[in-house]
Short mmCIF file of C-alpha atoms and ligand atoms in Angstrom, two decimals:
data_model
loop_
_atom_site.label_atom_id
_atom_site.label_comp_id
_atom_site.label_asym_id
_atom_site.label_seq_id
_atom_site.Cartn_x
_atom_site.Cartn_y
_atom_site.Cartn_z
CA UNK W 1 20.78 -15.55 -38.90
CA UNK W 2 22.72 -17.33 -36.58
CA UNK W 3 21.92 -21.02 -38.26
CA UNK W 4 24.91 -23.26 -37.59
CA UNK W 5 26.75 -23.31 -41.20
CA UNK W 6 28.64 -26.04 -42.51
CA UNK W 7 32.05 -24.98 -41.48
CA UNK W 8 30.69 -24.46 -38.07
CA UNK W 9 29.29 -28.11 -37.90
CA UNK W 10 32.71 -29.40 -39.60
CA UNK W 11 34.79 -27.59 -36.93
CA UNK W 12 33.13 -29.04 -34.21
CA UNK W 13 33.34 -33.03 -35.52
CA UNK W 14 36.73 -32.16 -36.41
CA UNK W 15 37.62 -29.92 -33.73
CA UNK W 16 40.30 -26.85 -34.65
CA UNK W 17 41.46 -26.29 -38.08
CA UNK W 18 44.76 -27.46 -38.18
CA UNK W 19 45.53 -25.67 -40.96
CA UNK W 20 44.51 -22.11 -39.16
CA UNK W 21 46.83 -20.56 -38.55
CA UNK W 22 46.64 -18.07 -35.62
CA UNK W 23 46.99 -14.76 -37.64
CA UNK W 24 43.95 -16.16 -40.22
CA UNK W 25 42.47 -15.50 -37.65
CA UNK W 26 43.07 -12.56 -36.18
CA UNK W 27 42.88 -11.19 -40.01
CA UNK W 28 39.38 -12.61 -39.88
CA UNK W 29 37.93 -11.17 -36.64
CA UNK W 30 39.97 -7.64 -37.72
CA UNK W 31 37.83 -7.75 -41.35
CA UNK W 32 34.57 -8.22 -39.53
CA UNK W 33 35.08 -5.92 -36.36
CA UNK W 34 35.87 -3.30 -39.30
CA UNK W 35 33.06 -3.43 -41.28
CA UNK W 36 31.12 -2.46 -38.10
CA UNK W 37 33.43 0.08 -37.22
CA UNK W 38 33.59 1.72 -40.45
CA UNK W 39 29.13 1.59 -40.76
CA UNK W 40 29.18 4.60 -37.78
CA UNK W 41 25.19 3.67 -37.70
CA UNK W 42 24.49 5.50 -34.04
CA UNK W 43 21.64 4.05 -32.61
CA UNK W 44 19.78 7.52 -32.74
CA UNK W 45 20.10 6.85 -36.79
CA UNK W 46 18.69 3.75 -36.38
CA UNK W 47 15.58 4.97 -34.79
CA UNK W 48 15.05 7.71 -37.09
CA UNK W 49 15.43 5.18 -39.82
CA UNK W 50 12.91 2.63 -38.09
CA UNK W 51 10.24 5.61 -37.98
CA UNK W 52 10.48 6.33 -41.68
CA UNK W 53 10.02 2.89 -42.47
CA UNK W 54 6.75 3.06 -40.22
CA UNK W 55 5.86 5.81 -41.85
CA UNK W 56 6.93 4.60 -46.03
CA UNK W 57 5.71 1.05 -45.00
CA UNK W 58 1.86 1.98 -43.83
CA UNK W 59 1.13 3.62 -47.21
CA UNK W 60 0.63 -0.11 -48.36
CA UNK W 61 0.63 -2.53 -45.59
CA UNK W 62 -0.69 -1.91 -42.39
CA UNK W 63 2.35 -3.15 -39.44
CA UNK W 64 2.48 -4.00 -36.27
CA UNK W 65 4.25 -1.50 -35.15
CA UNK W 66 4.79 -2.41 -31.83
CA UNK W 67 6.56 -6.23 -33.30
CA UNK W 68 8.69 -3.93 -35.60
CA UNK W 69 12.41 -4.52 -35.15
CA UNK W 70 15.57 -3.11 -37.01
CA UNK W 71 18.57 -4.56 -36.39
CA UNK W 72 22.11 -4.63 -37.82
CA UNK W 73 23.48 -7.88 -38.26
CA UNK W 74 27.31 -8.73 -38.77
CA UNK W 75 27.13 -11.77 -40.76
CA UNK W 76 30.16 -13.17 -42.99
CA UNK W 77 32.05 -10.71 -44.09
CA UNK W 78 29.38 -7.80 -44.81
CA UNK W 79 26.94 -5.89 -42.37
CA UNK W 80 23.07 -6.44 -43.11
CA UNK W 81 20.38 -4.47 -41.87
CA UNK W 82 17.58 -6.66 -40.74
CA UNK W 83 14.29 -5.64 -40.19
CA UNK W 84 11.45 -7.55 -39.19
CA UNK W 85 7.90 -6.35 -39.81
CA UNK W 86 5.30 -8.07 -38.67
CA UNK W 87 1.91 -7.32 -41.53
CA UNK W 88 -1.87 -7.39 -40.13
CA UNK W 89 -3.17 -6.77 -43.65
CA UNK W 90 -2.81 -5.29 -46.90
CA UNK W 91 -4.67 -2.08 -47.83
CA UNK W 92 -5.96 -2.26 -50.97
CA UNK W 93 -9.56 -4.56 -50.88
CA UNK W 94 -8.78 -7.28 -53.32
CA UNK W 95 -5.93 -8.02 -50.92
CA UNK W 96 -8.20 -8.16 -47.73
CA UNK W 97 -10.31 -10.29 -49.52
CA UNK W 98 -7.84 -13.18 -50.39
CA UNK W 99 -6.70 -12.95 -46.71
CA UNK W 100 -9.67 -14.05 -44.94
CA UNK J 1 61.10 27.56 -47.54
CA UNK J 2 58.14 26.29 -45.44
CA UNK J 3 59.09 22.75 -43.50
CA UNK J 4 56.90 19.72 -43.37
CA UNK J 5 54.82 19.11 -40.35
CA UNK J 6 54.43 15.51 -39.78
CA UNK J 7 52.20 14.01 -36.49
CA UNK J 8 53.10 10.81 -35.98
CA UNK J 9 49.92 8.71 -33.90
CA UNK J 10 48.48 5.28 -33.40
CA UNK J 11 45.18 5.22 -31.57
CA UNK J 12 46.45 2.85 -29.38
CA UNK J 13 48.80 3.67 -26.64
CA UNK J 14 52.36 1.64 -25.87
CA UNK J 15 52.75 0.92 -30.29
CA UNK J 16 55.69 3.14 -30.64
CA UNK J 17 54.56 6.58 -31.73
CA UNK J 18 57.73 8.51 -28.94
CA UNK J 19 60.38 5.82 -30.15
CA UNK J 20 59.32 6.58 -33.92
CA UNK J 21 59.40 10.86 -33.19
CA UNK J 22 62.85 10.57 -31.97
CA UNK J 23 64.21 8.06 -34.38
CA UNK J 24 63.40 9.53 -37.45
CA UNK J 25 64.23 13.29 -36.18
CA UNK J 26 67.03 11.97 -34.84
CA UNK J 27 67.96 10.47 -38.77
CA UNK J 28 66.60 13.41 -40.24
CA UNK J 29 69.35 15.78 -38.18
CA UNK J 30 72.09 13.25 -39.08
CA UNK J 31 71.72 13.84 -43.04
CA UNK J 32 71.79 17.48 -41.96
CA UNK J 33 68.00 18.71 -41.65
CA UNK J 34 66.81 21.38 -39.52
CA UNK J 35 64.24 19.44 -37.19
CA UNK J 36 62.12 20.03 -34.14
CA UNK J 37 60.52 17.75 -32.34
CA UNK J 38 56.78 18.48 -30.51
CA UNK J 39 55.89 16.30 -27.96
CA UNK J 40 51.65 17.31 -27.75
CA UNK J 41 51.75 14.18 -24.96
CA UNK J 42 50.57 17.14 -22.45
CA UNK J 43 50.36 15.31 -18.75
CA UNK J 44 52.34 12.51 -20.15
CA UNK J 45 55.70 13.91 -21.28
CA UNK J 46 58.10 11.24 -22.25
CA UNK J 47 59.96 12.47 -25.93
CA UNK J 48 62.60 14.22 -23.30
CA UNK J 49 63.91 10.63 -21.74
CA UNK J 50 64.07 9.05 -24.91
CA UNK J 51 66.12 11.78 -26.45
CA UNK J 52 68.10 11.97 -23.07
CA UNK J 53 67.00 15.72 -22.59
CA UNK J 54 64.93 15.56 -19.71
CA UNK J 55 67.65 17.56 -17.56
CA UNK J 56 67.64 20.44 -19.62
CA UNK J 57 63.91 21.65 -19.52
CA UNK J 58 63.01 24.89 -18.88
CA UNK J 59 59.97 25.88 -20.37
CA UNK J 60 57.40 24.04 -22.28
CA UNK J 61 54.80 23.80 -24.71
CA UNK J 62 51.70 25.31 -22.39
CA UNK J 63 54.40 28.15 -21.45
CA UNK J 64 54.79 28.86 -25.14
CA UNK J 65 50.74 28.86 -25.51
CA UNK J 66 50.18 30.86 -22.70
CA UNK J 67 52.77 33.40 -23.79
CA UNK J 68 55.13 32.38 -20.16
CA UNK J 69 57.90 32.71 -22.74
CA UNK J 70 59.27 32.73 -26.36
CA UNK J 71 59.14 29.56 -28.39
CA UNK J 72 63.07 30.14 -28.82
CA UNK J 73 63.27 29.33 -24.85
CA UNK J 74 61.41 27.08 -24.81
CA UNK J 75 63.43 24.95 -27.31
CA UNK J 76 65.97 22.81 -25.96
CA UNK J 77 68.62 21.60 -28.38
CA UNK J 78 69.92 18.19 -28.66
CA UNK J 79 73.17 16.91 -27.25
CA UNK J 80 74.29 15.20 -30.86
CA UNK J 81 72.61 17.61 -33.50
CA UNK J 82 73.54 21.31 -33.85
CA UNK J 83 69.86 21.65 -35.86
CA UNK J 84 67.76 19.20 -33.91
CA UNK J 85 65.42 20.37 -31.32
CA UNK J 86 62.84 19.28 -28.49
CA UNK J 87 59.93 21.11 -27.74
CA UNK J 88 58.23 19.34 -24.50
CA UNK J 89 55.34 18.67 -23.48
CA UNK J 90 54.13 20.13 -20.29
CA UNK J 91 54.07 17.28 -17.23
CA UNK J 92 51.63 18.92 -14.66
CA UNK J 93 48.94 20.00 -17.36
CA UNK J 94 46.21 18.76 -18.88
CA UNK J 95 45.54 18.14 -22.87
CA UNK J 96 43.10 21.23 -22.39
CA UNK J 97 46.15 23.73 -21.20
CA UNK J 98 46.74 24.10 -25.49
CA UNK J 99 43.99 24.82 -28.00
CA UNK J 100 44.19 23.23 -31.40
CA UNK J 101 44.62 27.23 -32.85
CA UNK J 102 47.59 27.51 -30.27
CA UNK J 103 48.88 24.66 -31.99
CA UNK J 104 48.43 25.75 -35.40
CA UNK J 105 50.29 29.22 -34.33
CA UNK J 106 53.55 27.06 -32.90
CA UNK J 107 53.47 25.10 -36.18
CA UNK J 108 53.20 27.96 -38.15
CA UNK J 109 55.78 29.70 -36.30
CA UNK J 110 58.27 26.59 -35.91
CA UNK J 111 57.48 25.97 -39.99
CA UNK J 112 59.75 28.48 -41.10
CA UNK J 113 62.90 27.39 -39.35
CA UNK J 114 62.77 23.74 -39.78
CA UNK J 115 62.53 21.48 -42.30
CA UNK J 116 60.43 19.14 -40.40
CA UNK J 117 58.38 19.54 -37.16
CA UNK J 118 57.77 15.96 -35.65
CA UNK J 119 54.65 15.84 -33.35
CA UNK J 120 54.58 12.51 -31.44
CA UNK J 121 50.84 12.30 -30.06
CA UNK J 122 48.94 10.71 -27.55
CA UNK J 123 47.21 8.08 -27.51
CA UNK J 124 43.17 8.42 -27.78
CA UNK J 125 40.95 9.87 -30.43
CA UNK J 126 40.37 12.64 -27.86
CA UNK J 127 41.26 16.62 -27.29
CA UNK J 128 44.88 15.75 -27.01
CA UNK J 129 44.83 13.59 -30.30
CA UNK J 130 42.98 16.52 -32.02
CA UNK J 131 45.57 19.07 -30.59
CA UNK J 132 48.06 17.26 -32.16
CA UNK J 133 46.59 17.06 -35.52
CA UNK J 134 45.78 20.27 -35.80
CA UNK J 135 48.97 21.88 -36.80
CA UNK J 136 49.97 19.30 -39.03
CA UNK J 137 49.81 19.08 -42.90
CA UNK J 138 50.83 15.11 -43.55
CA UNK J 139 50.83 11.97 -40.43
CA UNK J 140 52.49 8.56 -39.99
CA UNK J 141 50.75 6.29 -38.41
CA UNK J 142 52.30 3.60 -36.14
CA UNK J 143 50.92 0.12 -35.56
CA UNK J 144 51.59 -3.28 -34.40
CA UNK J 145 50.50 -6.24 -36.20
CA UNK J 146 47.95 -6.83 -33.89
CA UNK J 147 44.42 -7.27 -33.65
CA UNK J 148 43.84 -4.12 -31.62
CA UNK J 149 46.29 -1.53 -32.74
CA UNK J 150 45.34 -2.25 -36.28
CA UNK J 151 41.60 -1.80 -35.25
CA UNK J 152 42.50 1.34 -33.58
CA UNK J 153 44.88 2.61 -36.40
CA UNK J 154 41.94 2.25 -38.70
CA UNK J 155 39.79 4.62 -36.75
CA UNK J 156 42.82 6.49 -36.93
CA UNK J 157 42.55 6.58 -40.82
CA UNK J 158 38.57 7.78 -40.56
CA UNK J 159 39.43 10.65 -37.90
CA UNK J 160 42.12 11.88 -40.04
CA UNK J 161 40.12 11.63 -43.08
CA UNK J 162 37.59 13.46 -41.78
CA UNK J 163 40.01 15.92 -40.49
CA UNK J 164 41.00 16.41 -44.30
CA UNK J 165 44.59 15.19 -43.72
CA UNK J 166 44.79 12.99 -46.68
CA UNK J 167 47.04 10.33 -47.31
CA UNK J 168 48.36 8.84 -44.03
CA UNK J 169 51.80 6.39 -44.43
CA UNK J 170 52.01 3.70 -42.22
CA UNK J 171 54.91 2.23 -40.51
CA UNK J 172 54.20 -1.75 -39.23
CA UNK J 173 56.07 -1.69 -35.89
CA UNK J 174 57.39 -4.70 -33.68
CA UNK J 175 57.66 -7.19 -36.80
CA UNK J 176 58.43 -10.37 -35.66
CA UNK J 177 59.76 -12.30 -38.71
CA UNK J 178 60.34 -15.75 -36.85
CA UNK J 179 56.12 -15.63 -35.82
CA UNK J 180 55.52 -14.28 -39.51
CA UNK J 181 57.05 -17.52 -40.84
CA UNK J 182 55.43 -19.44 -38.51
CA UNK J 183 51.84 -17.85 -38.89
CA UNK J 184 51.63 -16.64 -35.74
CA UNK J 185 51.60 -13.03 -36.81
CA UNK J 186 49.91 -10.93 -39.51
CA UNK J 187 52.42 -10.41 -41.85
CA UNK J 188 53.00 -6.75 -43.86
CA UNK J 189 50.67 -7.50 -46.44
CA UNK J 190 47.85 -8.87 -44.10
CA UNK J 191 47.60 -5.20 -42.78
CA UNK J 192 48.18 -3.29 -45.44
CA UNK J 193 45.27 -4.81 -46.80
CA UNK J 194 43.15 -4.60 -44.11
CA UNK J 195 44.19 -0.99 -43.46
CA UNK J 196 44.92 0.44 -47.23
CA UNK J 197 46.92 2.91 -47.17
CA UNK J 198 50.48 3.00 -48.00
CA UNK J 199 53.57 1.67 -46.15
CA UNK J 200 56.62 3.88 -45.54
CA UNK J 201 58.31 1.32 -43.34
CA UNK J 202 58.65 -1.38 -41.40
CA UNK J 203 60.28 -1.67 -37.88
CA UNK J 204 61.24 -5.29 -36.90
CA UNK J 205 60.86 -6.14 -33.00
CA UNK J 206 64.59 -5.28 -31.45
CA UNK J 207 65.53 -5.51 -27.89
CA UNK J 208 68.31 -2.78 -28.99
CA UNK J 209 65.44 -0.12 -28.90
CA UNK J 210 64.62 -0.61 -25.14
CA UNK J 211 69.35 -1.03 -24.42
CA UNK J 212 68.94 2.45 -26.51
CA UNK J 213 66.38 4.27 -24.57
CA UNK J 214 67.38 2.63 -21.68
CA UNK J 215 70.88 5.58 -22.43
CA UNK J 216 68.51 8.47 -23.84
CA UNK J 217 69.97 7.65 -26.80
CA UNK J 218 68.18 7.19 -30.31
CA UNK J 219 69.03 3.48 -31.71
CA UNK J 220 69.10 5.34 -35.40
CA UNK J 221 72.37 5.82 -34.62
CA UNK J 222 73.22 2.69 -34.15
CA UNK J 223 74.86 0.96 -37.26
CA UNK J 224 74.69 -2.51 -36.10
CA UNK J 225 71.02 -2.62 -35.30
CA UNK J 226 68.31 -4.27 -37.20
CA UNK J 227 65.80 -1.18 -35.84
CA UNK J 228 68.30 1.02 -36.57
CA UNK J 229 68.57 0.25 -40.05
CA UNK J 230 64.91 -0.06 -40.41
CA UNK J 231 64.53 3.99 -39.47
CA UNK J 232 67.37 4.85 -41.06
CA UNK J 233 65.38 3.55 -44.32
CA UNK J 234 62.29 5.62 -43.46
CA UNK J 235 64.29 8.44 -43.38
CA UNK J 236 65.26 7.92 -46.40
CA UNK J 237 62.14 7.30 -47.80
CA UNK J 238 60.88 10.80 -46.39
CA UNK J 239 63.62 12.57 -47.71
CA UNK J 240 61.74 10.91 -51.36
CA UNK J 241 64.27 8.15 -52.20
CA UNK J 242 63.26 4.94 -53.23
CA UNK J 243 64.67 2.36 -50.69
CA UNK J 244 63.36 -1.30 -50.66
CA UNK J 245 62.38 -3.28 -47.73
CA UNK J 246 65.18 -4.69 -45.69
CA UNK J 247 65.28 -8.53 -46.52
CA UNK J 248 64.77 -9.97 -43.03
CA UNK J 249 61.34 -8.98 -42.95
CA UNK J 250 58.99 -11.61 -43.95
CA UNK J 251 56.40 -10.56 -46.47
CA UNK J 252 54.65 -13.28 -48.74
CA UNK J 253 54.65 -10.97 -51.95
CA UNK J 254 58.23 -8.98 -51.53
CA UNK J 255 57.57 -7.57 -55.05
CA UNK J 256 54.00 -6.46 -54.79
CA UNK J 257 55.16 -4.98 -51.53
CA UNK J 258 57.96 -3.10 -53.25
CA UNK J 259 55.71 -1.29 -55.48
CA UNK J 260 53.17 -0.27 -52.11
CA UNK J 261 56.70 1.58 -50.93
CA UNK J 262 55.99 5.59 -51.04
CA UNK J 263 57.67 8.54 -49.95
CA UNK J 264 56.37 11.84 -48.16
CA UNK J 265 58.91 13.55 -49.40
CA UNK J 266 60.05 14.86 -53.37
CA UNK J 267 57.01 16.70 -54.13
N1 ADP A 301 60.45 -2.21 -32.53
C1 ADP A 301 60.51 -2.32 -31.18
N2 ADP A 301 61.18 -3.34 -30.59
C2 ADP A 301 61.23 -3.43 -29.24
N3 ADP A 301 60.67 -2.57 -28.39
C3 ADP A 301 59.98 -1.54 -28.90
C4 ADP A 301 59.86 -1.34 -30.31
N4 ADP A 301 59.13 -0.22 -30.53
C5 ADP A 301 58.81 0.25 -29.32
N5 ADP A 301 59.31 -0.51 -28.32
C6 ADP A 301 59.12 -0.33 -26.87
O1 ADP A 301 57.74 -0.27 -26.62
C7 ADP A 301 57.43 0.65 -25.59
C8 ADP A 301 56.40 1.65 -26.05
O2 ADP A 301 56.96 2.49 -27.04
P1 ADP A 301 56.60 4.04 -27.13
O3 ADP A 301 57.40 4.60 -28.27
O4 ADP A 301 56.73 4.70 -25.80
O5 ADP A 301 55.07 3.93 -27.55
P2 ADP A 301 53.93 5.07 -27.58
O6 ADP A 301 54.61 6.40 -27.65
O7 ADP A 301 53.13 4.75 -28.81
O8 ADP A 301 53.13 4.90 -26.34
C9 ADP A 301 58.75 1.28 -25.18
O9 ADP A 301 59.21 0.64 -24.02
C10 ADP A 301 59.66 1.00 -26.37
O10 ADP A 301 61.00 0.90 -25.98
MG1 MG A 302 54.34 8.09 -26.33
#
């Protein structure tokens, strides 16, 4: 997630945009601190939503549910919800048997 | 006939909601509307010194809710306007001395004697921000073209969505033109794209505004200035005419702009 990109890299040989101009900018940081504004995801939602996943999850895999994490992620211009989920095994036997 | 009930708010503090109330009342009375002005900045009265009427209070708006007094006394008229008229906020209150019904009932009640009611608000999403919603049926919002007050004018747009007052107009205060050119400064379009909702004007920064207040008097009156002209244009445009952008005011698609142009007014 945060991976340095290529503009990233290029701004820092390069220093500054000098093309940038100062309110590019602020239009920039405005468009992403919307998007999170305007996703009112309270953090009570979020941990409802983090139990149903438990819960829709374990009829096929079964999760570590303590390693489980659900996070939202402002990324270019868009808001991503990330979960990570760690997996001890599958459930049906054919999959336990090609795990080892 | 019923008038139009208009809050004007921001979000933000400091943008320019009290300058825009008395300006565009102030324009409205000068083509010969019957206006009244509602400051519902309980605790924080200021809508008095920038009209210049802050010697002539009496009674105020928690009087009127609590029933101290008629509405009639507590209106103060203006010095220049026969039909123009200040109802002020209380100083020594809270925003909890009015209810949001109270309000209603004083908007109702002020509705069929004026053809507009102005309500400059307070800052804040809070009780005093939903007090001075609650009587209204359309709002102007005020903004600078900055990164904060456009951030806060958007959660602006959501509360008032979700208050079902559709349709908010925005006015783009403090314009600098000479940062616009230079890139310094969003320019009209930048946040009316970010924001997306419909401009109905477009005040240019003008050290006449603060020479203006500084007198208690209204710079809409002033023929000379470049604010001046600017609300005298707005009120135009709420009256429903079609009046185009002044042409100081850098904007990198004039024509596009031209078409974003709406009125409150003429339905
Ligand atoms: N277009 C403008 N140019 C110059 N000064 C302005 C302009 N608009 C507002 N001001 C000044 O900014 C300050 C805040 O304005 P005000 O109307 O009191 O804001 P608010 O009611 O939103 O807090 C005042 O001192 C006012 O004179
Ligand atoms: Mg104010």
């Amino acid at each position: 997630m945060n991976g340095v990109n290529l503009m990233d890299l290029l701004s820092q040989i390069f220093g500054k945009d000098p093309e940038m101009k100062s309110k590019d900018t602020a239009k920039e940081r405005l468009r992403l601190v919307l998007v999170h504004d305007r996703t009112s995801i309270s953090p009570q939602l979020l941990e409802t939503l983090r139990e149903e996943l438990i819960a829709g999850i374990s009829k096929y895999l079964e999760i570590d549910e303590g390693g489980l994490e659900v996070n939202l992620d402002r990324n270019e211009r868009a808001v991503a919800l990330v979960a990570s989920i760690p997996i001890r095994k599958m459930k049906r036997p054919f999959d336990v048997a090609v795990e080892r | 006939m019923a008038g139009k009930v208009i809050v004007i708010t921001s979000g933000k503090g400091g943008v320019g909601k009290t300058t825009t109330t008395a300006n565009l009342g102030t324009g409205l009375a000068a083509l010969g509307r019957k206006v009244a002005l509602l400051d519902a900045d309980i605790g924080l009265r200021n809508l008095d010194v920038v009209m210049g009427l802050e010697n002539r209070i009496v009674y105020d708006i928690v009087d009127v809710a609590e029933g101290n007094c008629r509405l009639r006394q507590a209106l103060i008229k203006d010095k220049r306007y026969e039909h123009l008229f200040l109802l002020p906020a209380a100083q020594t209150r809270d925003k909890n001395a009015v209810t949001p019904e109270q309000m209603k009932n004083i908007c109702d009640e002020l509705r069929k004697e004026f053809d507009y009611i102005l309500i400059d608000s307070p800052a804040g999403i809070e009780q005093g921000f939903k007090n001075a919603i609650a009587g209204a049926d359309s709002a102007i919002i005020v903004t600078t073209p900055e990164v904060s007050a456009v951030r806060d004018a958007d959660r602006i747009i959501g509360l008032l969505e979700a208050a079902e007052l559709r349709d908010p107009k925005l006015i783009l205060n403090r314009l600098r033109p000479d940062m616009v050119k230079k890139g310094d400064m969003m320019d009209i379009d930048d946040v009316i794209e970010i924001l997306a909702i419909s401009l109905i004007g477009v005040v240019p920064e003008d050290e006449n505004i603060i020479i203006f207040t500084n007198r208690g008097e209204p710079v809409v009156l002033d023929q000379n200035s470049p604010a001046g002209q600017a609300y005298r244009n707005i009120v135009r445009r709420l009256e429903g005419e079609e009046v185009p952008l002044m042409s100081f005011q850098g904007s990198s698609s004039f024509l596009s702009l031209f078409k974003r142009l709406v009125g409150i007014g003429g339905r």
